[in-house]
Amino acid sequence: MIRGVITENHEGIVRLSIFGRQNQTERIEAVVDTGYDGWLSLPQSLINDLELPWLTHGRAVLADGSECVFNVHEGEVLWDRRRILIEVDASETMPLVGMQLLEGFELTMKVRQDGPVLIKRMKPPSKDPRRRR
């Protein structure tokens, strides 16, 4: 389970550990953003410090309708006590946790200042042979 908190700005924040190419660890705070369909975004300066390998360019349409191009890197994050490889999008905003990273997890937030943010792994669907689709 991953725990976080709601800030006075009504943002759900979680703390994560990101691992660099030389196995260095950086602790970050990231905003849980259900409108972001990627894995994790980080500032390019932190990506450079961690020496995360470049994968490709990505494209996104912003809320104002404009399009932006950004670098996509490979990174490793500690997520629910497991080190996993993910795609990291370069962005000059605060780090964001996106829907790809939340896949297979239940997100619960009590939206008030200092309210809890809980991200819990979901159980796999039942394989009861009596259930029909």
N, CA and C atoms as an extended XYZ file, in Angstrom:
399
Properties=species:S:1:pos:R:3:atomname:S:1:resname:S:1:resid:I:1 pbc="F F F"
N         0.842       -1.173        0.000 N   MET     1
C         0.000        0.000        0.000 CA  MET     1
C         0.891        1.240        0.000 C   MET     1
N         0.451        2.237       -0.734 N   ILE     2
C         1.157        3.509       -0.813 CA  ILE     2
C         0.275        4.540       -0.126 C   ILE     2
N         0.874        5.304        0.759 N   ARG     3
C         0.118        6.302        1.512 CA  ARG     3
C         0.612        7.695        1.165 C   ARG     3
N        -0.318        8.622        1.153 N   GLY     4
C         0.013       10.017        0.911 CA  GLY     4
C        -0.935       10.907        1.688 C   GLY     4
N        -0.984       12.179        1.277 N   VAL     5
C        -1.780       13.158        2.002 CA  VAL     5
C        -2.315       14.203        1.021 C   VAL     5
N        -3.441       14.803        1.380 N   ILE     6
C        -4.011       15.913        0.624 CA  ILE     6
C        -3.394       17.208        1.156 C   ILE     6
N        -2.923       18.055        0.236 N   THR     7
C        -2.306       19.326        0.621 CA  THR     7
C        -3.368       20.408        0.786 C   THR     7
N        -2.938       21.571        1.254 N   GLU     8
C        -3.865       22.704        1.384 CA  GLU     8
C        -4.366       23.178        0.019 C   GLU     8
N        -3.653       22.815       -1.059 N   ASN     9
C        -4.084       23.146       -2.424 CA  ASN     9
C        -4.962       22.054       -3.029 C   ASN     9
N        -5.407       21.114       -2.205 N   HIS    10
C        -6.281       20.009       -2.626 CA  HIS    10
C        -5.613       19.073       -3.623 C   HIS    10
N        -4.319       18.871       -3.476 N   GLU    11
C        -3.588       17.918       -4.321 CA  GLU    11
C        -3.262       16.676       -3.501 C   GLU    11
N        -3.460       15.506       -4.102 N   GLY    12
C        -3.062       14.253       -3.469 CA  GLY    12
C        -1.587       14.010       -3.754 C   GLY    12
N        -0.779       13.953       -2.706 N   ILE    13
C         0.675       13.819       -2.831 CA  ILE    13
C         1.114       12.477       -2.257 C   ILE    13
N         1.998       11.784       -2.990 N   VAL    14
C         2.641       10.571       -2.468 CA  VAL    14
C         4.150       10.732       -2.597 C   VAL    14
N         4.887       10.045       -1.736 N   ARG    15
C         6.353       10.045       -1.801 CA  ARG    15
C         6.808        8.761       -2.469 C   ARG    15
N         7.762        8.901       -3.392 N   LEU    16
C         8.277        7.756       -4.141 CA  LEU    16
C         9.789        7.765       -4.134 C   LEU    16
N        10.386        6.600       -4.319 N   SER    17
C        11.829        6.476       -4.523 CA  SER    17
C        12.073        6.142       -5.985 C   SER    17
N        12.943        6.939       -6.621 N   ILE    18
C        13.333        6.730       -8.011 CA  ILE    18
C        14.799        6.325       -8.002 C   ILE    18
N        15.156        5.324       -8.812 N   PHE    19
C        16.521        4.816       -8.852 CA  PHE    19
C        17.194        5.248      -10.146 C   PHE    19
N        18.437        5.698      -10.016 N   GLY    20
C        19.197        6.139      -11.172 CA  GLY    20
C        20.032        5.028      -11.774 C   GLY    20
N        20.697        5.384      -12.866 N   ARG    21
C        21.514        4.415      -13.605 CA  ARG    21
C        22.643        3.850      -12.734 C   ARG    21
N        23.185        4.657      -11.828 N   GLN    22
C        24.260        4.208      -10.930 CA  GLN    22
C        23.686        3.669       -9.610 C   GLN    22
N        22.389        3.347       -9.618 N   ASN    23
C        21.663        2.820       -8.462 CA  ASN    23
C        21.510        3.842       -7.331 C   ASN    23
N        21.735        5.122       -7.646 N   GLN    24
C        21.466        6.156       -6.647 CA  GLN    24
C        19.952        6.289       -6.483 C   GLN    24
N        19.524        6.735       -5.304 N   THR    25
C        18.098        6.840       -5.002 CA  THR    25
C        17.736        8.291       -4.749 C   THR    25
N        16.639        8.714       -5.334 N   GLU    26
C        16.116       10.062       -5.113 CA  GLU    26
C        14.692        9.925       -4.591 C   GLU    26
N        14.415       10.550       -3.440 N   ARG    27
C        13.049       10.552       -2.891 CA  ARG    27
C        12.341       11.793       -3.419 C   ARG    27
N        11.148       11.599       -3.962 N   ILE    28
C        10.394       12.719       -4.509 CA  ILE    28
C         8.975       12.713       -3.966 C   ILE    28
N         8.326       13.856       -4.079 N   GLU    29
C         6.895       13.956       -3.851 CA  GLU    29
C         6.252       14.137       -5.211 C   GLU    29
N         5.172       13.408       -5.475 N   ALA    30
C         4.480       13.489       -6.757 CA  ALA    30
C         2.985       13.661       -6.525 C   ALA    30
N         2.357       14.433       -7.408 N   VAL    31
C         0.912       14.641       -7.375 CA  VAL    31
C         0.234       13.494       -8.117 C   VAL    31
N        -0.791       12.908       -7.525 N   VAL    32
C        -1.594       11.886       -8.198 CA  VAL    32
C        -2.525       12.625       -9.157 C   VAL    32
N        -2.384       12.350      -10.458 N   ASP    33
C        -3.128       13.081      -11.488 CA  ASP    33
C        -3.880       12.095      -12.378 C   ASP    33
N        -5.177       11.936      -12.127 N   THR    34
C        -5.973       10.981      -12.904 CA  THR    34
C        -6.238       11.469      -14.324 C   THR    34
N        -5.892       12.707      -14.632 N   GLY    35
C        -6.017       13.215      -15.991 CA  GLY    35
C        -4.778       12.990      -16.831 C   GLY    35
N        -3.740       12.451      -16.229 N   TYR    36
C        -2.474       12.182      -16.913 CA  TYR    36
C        -2.426       10.691      -17.221 C   TYR    36
N        -2.320       10.339      -18.504 N   ASP    37
C        -2.397        8.918      -18.875 CA  ASP    37
C        -1.043        8.222      -18.937 C   ASP    37
N         0.019        8.898      -18.558 N   GLY    38
C         1.346        8.284      -18.547 CA  GLY    38
C         1.628        7.564      -17.238 C   GLY    38
N         2.904        7.220      -17.052 N   TRP    39
C         3.354        6.528      -15.839 CA  TRP    39
C         3.746        7.534      -14.764 C   TRP    39
N         4.821        8.289      -15.048 N   LEU    40
C         5.376        9.240      -14.091 CA  LEU    40
C         6.030       10.350      -14.880 C   LEU    40
N         5.850       11.582      -14.440 N   SER    41
C         6.592       12.686      -15.051 CA  SER    41
C         7.579       13.227      -14.025 C   SER    41
N         8.740       13.644      -14.526 N   LEU    42
C         9.788       14.226      -13.688 CA  LEU    42
C        10.411       15.397      -14.431 C   LEU    42
N        10.958       16.377      -13.702 N   PRO    43
C        11.695       17.450      -14.367 CA  PRO    43
C        12.922       16.892      -15.099 C   PRO    43
N        13.236       17.479      -16.260 N   GLN    44
C        14.377       17.021      -17.048 CA  GLN    44
C        15.671       17.082      -16.239 C   GLN    44
N        15.809       18.080      -15.348 N   SER    45
C        17.035       18.192      -14.545 CA  SER    45
C        17.221       16.971      -13.640 C   SER    45
N        16.146       16.458      -13.049 N   LEU    46
C        16.239       15.261      -12.202 CA  LEU    46
C        16.523       14.029      -13.052 C   LEU    46
N        15.892       13.951      -14.218 N   ILE    47
C        16.165       12.850      -15.150 CA  ILE    47
C        17.645       12.832      -15.512 C   ILE    47
N        18.208       14.013      -15.762 N   ASN    48
C        19.638       14.113      -16.089 CA  ASN    48
C        20.503       13.686      -14.906 C   ASN    48
N        20.165       14.146      -13.699 N   ASP    49
C        20.935       13.781      -12.499 CA  ASP    49
C        20.947       12.269      -12.281 C   ASP    49
N        19.818       11.621      -12.554 N   LEU    50
C        19.708       10.174      -12.364 CA  LEU    50
C        20.241        9.379      -13.554 C   LEU    50
N        20.576       10.093      -14.632 N   GLU    51
C        21.106        9.471      -15.857 CA  GLU    51
C        20.143        8.414      -16.405 C   GLU    51
N        18.860        8.748      -16.427 N   LEU    52
C        17.871        7.801      -16.947 CA  LEU    52
C        18.013        7.699      -18.464 C   LEU    52
N        18.046        6.488      -19.004 N   PRO    53
C        18.230        6.323      -20.446 CA  PRO    53
C        17.033        6.854      -21.246 C   PRO    53
N        17.363        7.525      -22.348 N   TRP    54
C        16.344        8.076      -23.246 CA  TRP    54
C        15.740        6.955      -24.075 C   TRP    54
N        14.422        6.989      -24.261 N   LEU    55
C        13.733        5.989      -25.077 CA  LEU    55
C        13.234        6.566      -26.396 C   LEU    55
N        12.499        7.681      -26.315 N   THR    56
C        11.841        8.224      -27.502 CA  THR    56
C        11.304        9.616      -27.192 C   THR    56
N        10.614       10.203      -28.157 N   HIS    57
C         9.864       11.435      -27.935 CA  HIS    57
C         8.394       11.079      -27.762 C   HIS    57
N         7.719       11.818      -26.916 N   GLY    58
C         6.280       11.666      -26.750 CA  GLY    58
C         5.575       12.940      -27.171 C   GLY    58
N         4.290       12.841      -27.417 N   ARG    59
C         3.466       14.000      -27.780 CA  ARG    59
C         2.236       14.012      -26.878 C   ARG    59
N         1.826       15.221      -26.526 N   ALA    60
C         0.620       15.365      -25.707 CA  ALA    60
C        -0.157       16.586      -26.167 C   ALA    60
N        -1.470       16.507      -26.069 N   VAL    61
C        -2.335       17.655      -26.304 CA  VAL    61
C        -2.691       18.226      -24.935 C   VAL    61
N        -2.378       19.495      -24.735 N   LEU    62
C        -2.613       20.151      -23.455 CA  LEU    62
C        -4.060       20.625      -23.349 C   LEU    62
N        -4.448       21.047      -22.150 N   ALA    63
C        -5.826       21.474      -21.903 CA  ALA    63
C        -6.240       22.630      -22.806 C   ALA    63
N        -5.288       23.478      -23.200 N   ASP    64
C        -5.616       24.611      -24.076 CA  ASP    64
C        -5.658       24.224      -25.552 C   ASP    64
N        -5.460       22.933      -25.845 N   GLY    65
C        -5.512       22.453      -27.223 CA  GLY    65
C        -4.179       22.446      -27.944 C   GLY    65
N        -3.168       23.041      -27.334 N   SER    66
C        -1.845       23.045      -27.965 CA  SER    66
C        -1.176       21.683      -27.787 C   SER    66
N        -0.212       21.411      -28.645 N   GLU    67
C         0.509       20.132      -28.594 CA  GLU    67
C         1.928       20.386      -28.107 C   GLU    67
N         2.440       19.488      -27.292 N   CYS    68
C         3.832       19.600      -26.860 CA  CYS    68
C         4.544       18.280      -27.131 C   CYS    68
N         5.844       18.388      -27.347 N   VAL    69
C         6.706       17.227      -27.557 CA  VAL    69
C         7.645       17.160      -26.360 C   VAL    69
N         7.882       15.959      -25.843 N   PHE    70
C         8.726       15.801      -24.657 CA  PHE    70
C         9.557       14.534      -24.795 C   PHE    70
N        10.604       14.453      -24.001 N   ASN    71
C        11.458       13.264      -23.960 CA  ASN    71
C        10.834       12.207      -23.057 C   ASN    71
N        10.977       10.950      -23.455 N   VAL    72
C        10.524        9.814      -22.646 CA  VAL    72
C        11.760        8.992      -22.297 C   VAL    72
N        11.927        8.688      -21.014 N   HIS    73
C        13.083        7.947      -20.509 CA  HIS    73
C        12.608        6.680      -19.815 C   HIS    73
N        13.535        5.769      -19.582 N   GLU    74
C        13.239        4.575      -18.794 CA  GLU    74
C        13.711        4.822      -17.373 C   GLU    74
N        12.854        4.513      -16.408 N   GLY    75
C        13.212        4.698      -15.014 CA  GLY    75
C        12.758        3.519      -14.178 C   GLY    75
N        13.257        3.485      -12.975 N   GLU    76
C        12.869        2.435      -12.033 CA  GLU    76
C        12.362        3.113      -10.772 C   GLU    76
N        11.198        2.680      -10.307 N   VAL    77
C        10.555        3.288       -9.154 CA  VAL    77
C        10.179        2.193       -8.156 C   VAL    77
N        10.196        2.545       -6.877 N   LEU    78
C         9.692        1.647       -5.838 CA  LEU    78
C         8.193        1.907       -5.721 C   LEU    78
N         7.404        0.908       -6.107 N   TRP    79
C         5.948        1.055       -6.165 CA  TRP    79
C         5.324       -0.119       -5.434 C   TRP    79
N         4.674        0.155       -4.329 N   ASP    80
C         4.060       -0.885       -3.500 CA  ASP    80
C         5.095       -1.942       -3.097 C   ASP    80
N         6.245       -1.471       -2.645 N   ARG    81
C         7.374       -2.279       -2.149 CA  ARG    81
C         8.044       -3.121       -3.233 C   ARG    81
N         7.805       -2.799       -4.503 N   ARG    82
C         8.452       -3.517       -5.610 CA  ARG    82
C         9.155       -2.511       -6.515 C   ARG    82
N        10.346       -2.868       -6.961 N   ARG    83
C        11.040       -2.043       -7.948 CA  ARG    83
C        10.529       -2.432       -9.327 C   ARG    83
N         9.992       -1.445      -10.052 N   ILE    84
C         9.460       -1.726      -11.383 CA  ILE    84
C        10.029       -0.730      -12.394 C   ILE    84
N        10.201       -1.210      -13.629 N   LEU    85
C        10.638       -0.356      -14.733 CA  LEU    85
C         9.425        0.335      -15.334 C   LEU    85
N         9.560        1.632      -15.561 N   ILE    86
C         8.456        2.415      -16.113 CA  ILE    86
C         8.993        3.421      -17.121 C   ILE    86
N         8.072        4.034      -17.849 N   GLU    87
C         8.416        5.165      -18.698 CA  GLU    87
C         8.279        6.440      -17.878 C   GLU    87
N         9.254        7.328      -18.028 N   VAL    88
C         9.264        8.605      -17.317 CA  VAL    88
C         9.219        9.716      -18.357 C   VAL    88
N         8.191       10.546      -18.289 N   ASP    89
C         8.042       11.670      -19.207 CA  ASP    89
C         8.710       12.903      -18.613 C   ASP    89
N         9.494       13.592      -19.426 N   ALA    90
C        10.133       14.829      -18.984 CA  ALA    90
C         9.105       15.955      -19.022 C   ALA    90
N         9.002       16.682      -17.923 N   SER    91
C         8.061       17.791      -17.819 CA  SER    91
C         8.605       18.768      -16.794 C   SER    91
N         8.374       20.040      -17.006 N   GLU    92
C         8.886       21.029      -16.059 CA  GLU    92
C         7.864       21.391      -14.991 C   GLU    92
N         6.893       20.513      -14.772 N   THR    93
C         5.926       20.704      -13.694 CA  THR    93
C         6.374       19.873      -12.491 C   THR    93
N         5.609       19.948      -11.421 N   MET    94
C         5.851       19.064      -10.284 CA  MET    94
C         5.686       17.628      -10.776 C   MET    94
N         6.445       16.668      -10.242 N   PRO    95
C         6.277       15.271      -10.654 CA  PRO    95
C         4.822       14.817      -10.522 C   PRO    95
N         4.392       14.029      -11.511 N   LEU    96
C         3.021       13.517      -11.540 CA  LEU    96
C         3.022       11.999      -11.605 C   LEU    96
N         2.125       11.373      -10.844 N   VAL    97
C         1.828        9.944      -10.965 CA  VAL    97
C         0.612        9.844      -11.867 C   VAL    97
N         0.733        9.072      -12.955 N   GLY    98
C        -0.351        8.952      -13.920 CA  GLY    98
C        -1.089        7.629      -13.846 C   GLY    98
N        -2.063        7.510      -14.726 N   MET    99
C        -2.956        6.350      -14.725 CA  MET    99
C        -2.252        5.045      -15.076 C   MET    99
N        -1.192        5.075      -15.877 N   GLN   100
C        -0.462        3.834      -16.179 CA  GLN   100
C         0.125        3.238      -14.904 C   GLN   100
N         0.668        4.091      -14.034 N   LEU   101
C         1.248        3.601      -12.781 CA  LEU   101
C         0.148        3.128      -11.822 C   LEU   101
N        -1.031        3.721      -11.927 N   LEU   102
C        -2.150        3.343      -11.054 CA  LEU   102
C        -2.910        2.110      -11.539 C   LEU   102
N        -2.604        1.629      -12.739 N   GLU   103
C        -3.291        0.449      -13.294 CA  GLU   103
C        -3.204       -0.727      -12.314 C   GLU   103
N        -4.350       -1.329      -11.994 N   GLY   104
C        -4.391       -2.474      -11.089 CA  GLY   104
C        -4.426       -2.094       -9.616 C   GLY   104
N        -4.585       -0.800       -9.338 N   PHE   105
C        -4.620       -0.313       -7.961 CA  PHE   105
C        -5.914        0.446       -7.706 C   PHE   105
N        -6.317        0.467       -6.463 N   GLU   106
C        -7.479        1.239       -6.029 CA  GLU   106
C        -6.965        2.519       -5.393 C   GLU   106
N        -7.477        3.660       -5.838 N   LEU   107
C        -7.091        4.966       -5.304 CA  LEU   107
C        -8.234        5.501       -4.455 C   LEU   107
N        -7.936        5.819       -3.196 N   THR   108
C        -8.921        6.399       -2.289 CA  THR   108
C        -8.336        7.674       -1.704 C   THR   108
N        -9.124        8.758       -1.768 N   MET   109
C        -8.684       10.027       -1.186 CA  MET   109
C        -9.824       10.625       -0.374 C   MET   109
N        -9.505       11.119        0.802 N   LYS   110
C       -10.455       11.911        1.585 CA  LYS   110
C       -10.007       13.354        1.394 C   LYS   110
N       -10.728       14.064        0.526 N   VAL   111
C       -10.257       15.360        0.051 CA  VAL   111
C       -10.620       16.460        1.040 C   VAL   111
N        -9.694       16.668        1.943 N   ARG   112
C        -9.678       17.771        2.900 CA  ARG   112
C        -8.216       17.933        3.287 C   ARG   112
N        -7.840       19.099        3.773 N   GLN   113
C        -6.440       19.312        4.124 CA  GLN   113
C        -5.977       18.243        5.105 C   GLN   113
N        -4.840       17.635        4.786 N   ASP   114
C        -4.228       16.554        5.566 CA  ASP   114
C        -5.024       15.253        5.511 C   ASP   114
N        -6.005       15.165        4.615 N   GLY   115
C        -6.755       13.924        4.439 CA  GLY   115
C        -5.864       12.848        3.832 C   GLY   115
N        -6.176       11.576        4.066 N   PRO   116
C        -5.327       10.495        3.572 CA  PRO   116
C        -5.523       10.220        2.080 C   PRO   116
N        -4.428        9.806        1.446 N   VAL   117
C        -4.419        9.271        0.084 CA  VAL   117
C        -3.927        7.836        0.218 C   VAL   117
N        -4.705        6.873       -0.262 N   LEU   118
C        -4.323        5.461       -0.181 CA  LEU   118
C        -4.362        4.854       -1.575 C   LEU   118
N        -3.286        4.169       -1.937 N   ILE   119
C        -3.209        3.458       -3.210 CA  ILE   119
C        -2.942        2.004       -2.856 C   ILE   119
N        -3.933        1.154       -3.146 N   LYS   120
C        -3.874       -0.243       -2.706 CA  LYS   120
C        -4.027       -1.165       -3.908 C   LYS   120
N        -3.171       -2.196       -3.962 N   ARG   121
C        -3.238       -3.182       -5.046 CA  ARG   121
C        -4.593       -3.882       -5.009 C   ARG   121
N        -5.231       -3.982       -6.186 N   MET   122
C        -6.515       -4.684       -6.271 CA  MET   122
C        -6.271       -6.182       -6.358 C   MET   122
N        -7.233       -6.938       -5.865 N   LYS   123
C        -7.161       -8.392       -6.006 CA  LYS   123
C        -7.503       -8.740       -7.445 C   LYS   123
N        -6.891       -9.807       -7.981 N   PRO   124
C        -7.249      -10.221       -9.346 CA  PRO   124
C        -8.719      -10.608       -9.414 C   PRO   124
N        -9.339      -10.471      -10.592 N   PRO   125
C       -10.746      -10.860      -10.718 CA  PRO   125
C       -10.942      -12.329      -10.375 C   PRO   125
N       -12.102      -12.630       -9.847 N   SER   126
C       -12.440      -14.010       -9.491 CA  SER   126
C       -12.497      -14.874      -10.738 C   SER   126
N       -12.023      -16.101      -10.621 N   LYS   127
C       -12.085      -17.054      -11.733 CA  LYS   127
C       -13.116      -18.132      -11.431 C   LYS   127
N       -14.180      -17.721      -10.787 N   ASP   128
C       -15.263      -18.630      -10.434 CA  ASP   128
C       -15.925      -19.137      -11.717 C   ASP   128
N       -15.901      -20.456      -11.971 N   PRO   129
C       -16.473      -20.992      -13.216 CA  PRO   129
C       -17.980      -20.785      -13.316 C   PRO   129
N       -18.631      -20.477      -12.212 N   ARG   130
C       -20.083      -20.266      -12.241 CA  ARG   130
C       -20.447      -18.893      -12.794 C   ARG   130
N       -19.485      -17.980      -12.821 N   ARG   131
C       -19.762      -16.636      -13.335 CA  ARG   131
C       -19.790      -16.661      -14.850 C   ARG   131
N       -20.789      -16.055      -15.413 N   ARG   132
C       -20.898      -15.967      -16.875 CA  ARG   132
C       -20.682      -14.526      -17.299 C   ARG   132
N       -20.195      -14.402      -18.506 N   ARG   133
C       -19.975      -13.051      -19.053 CA  ARG   133
C       -21.024      -12.735      -20.072 C   ARG   133
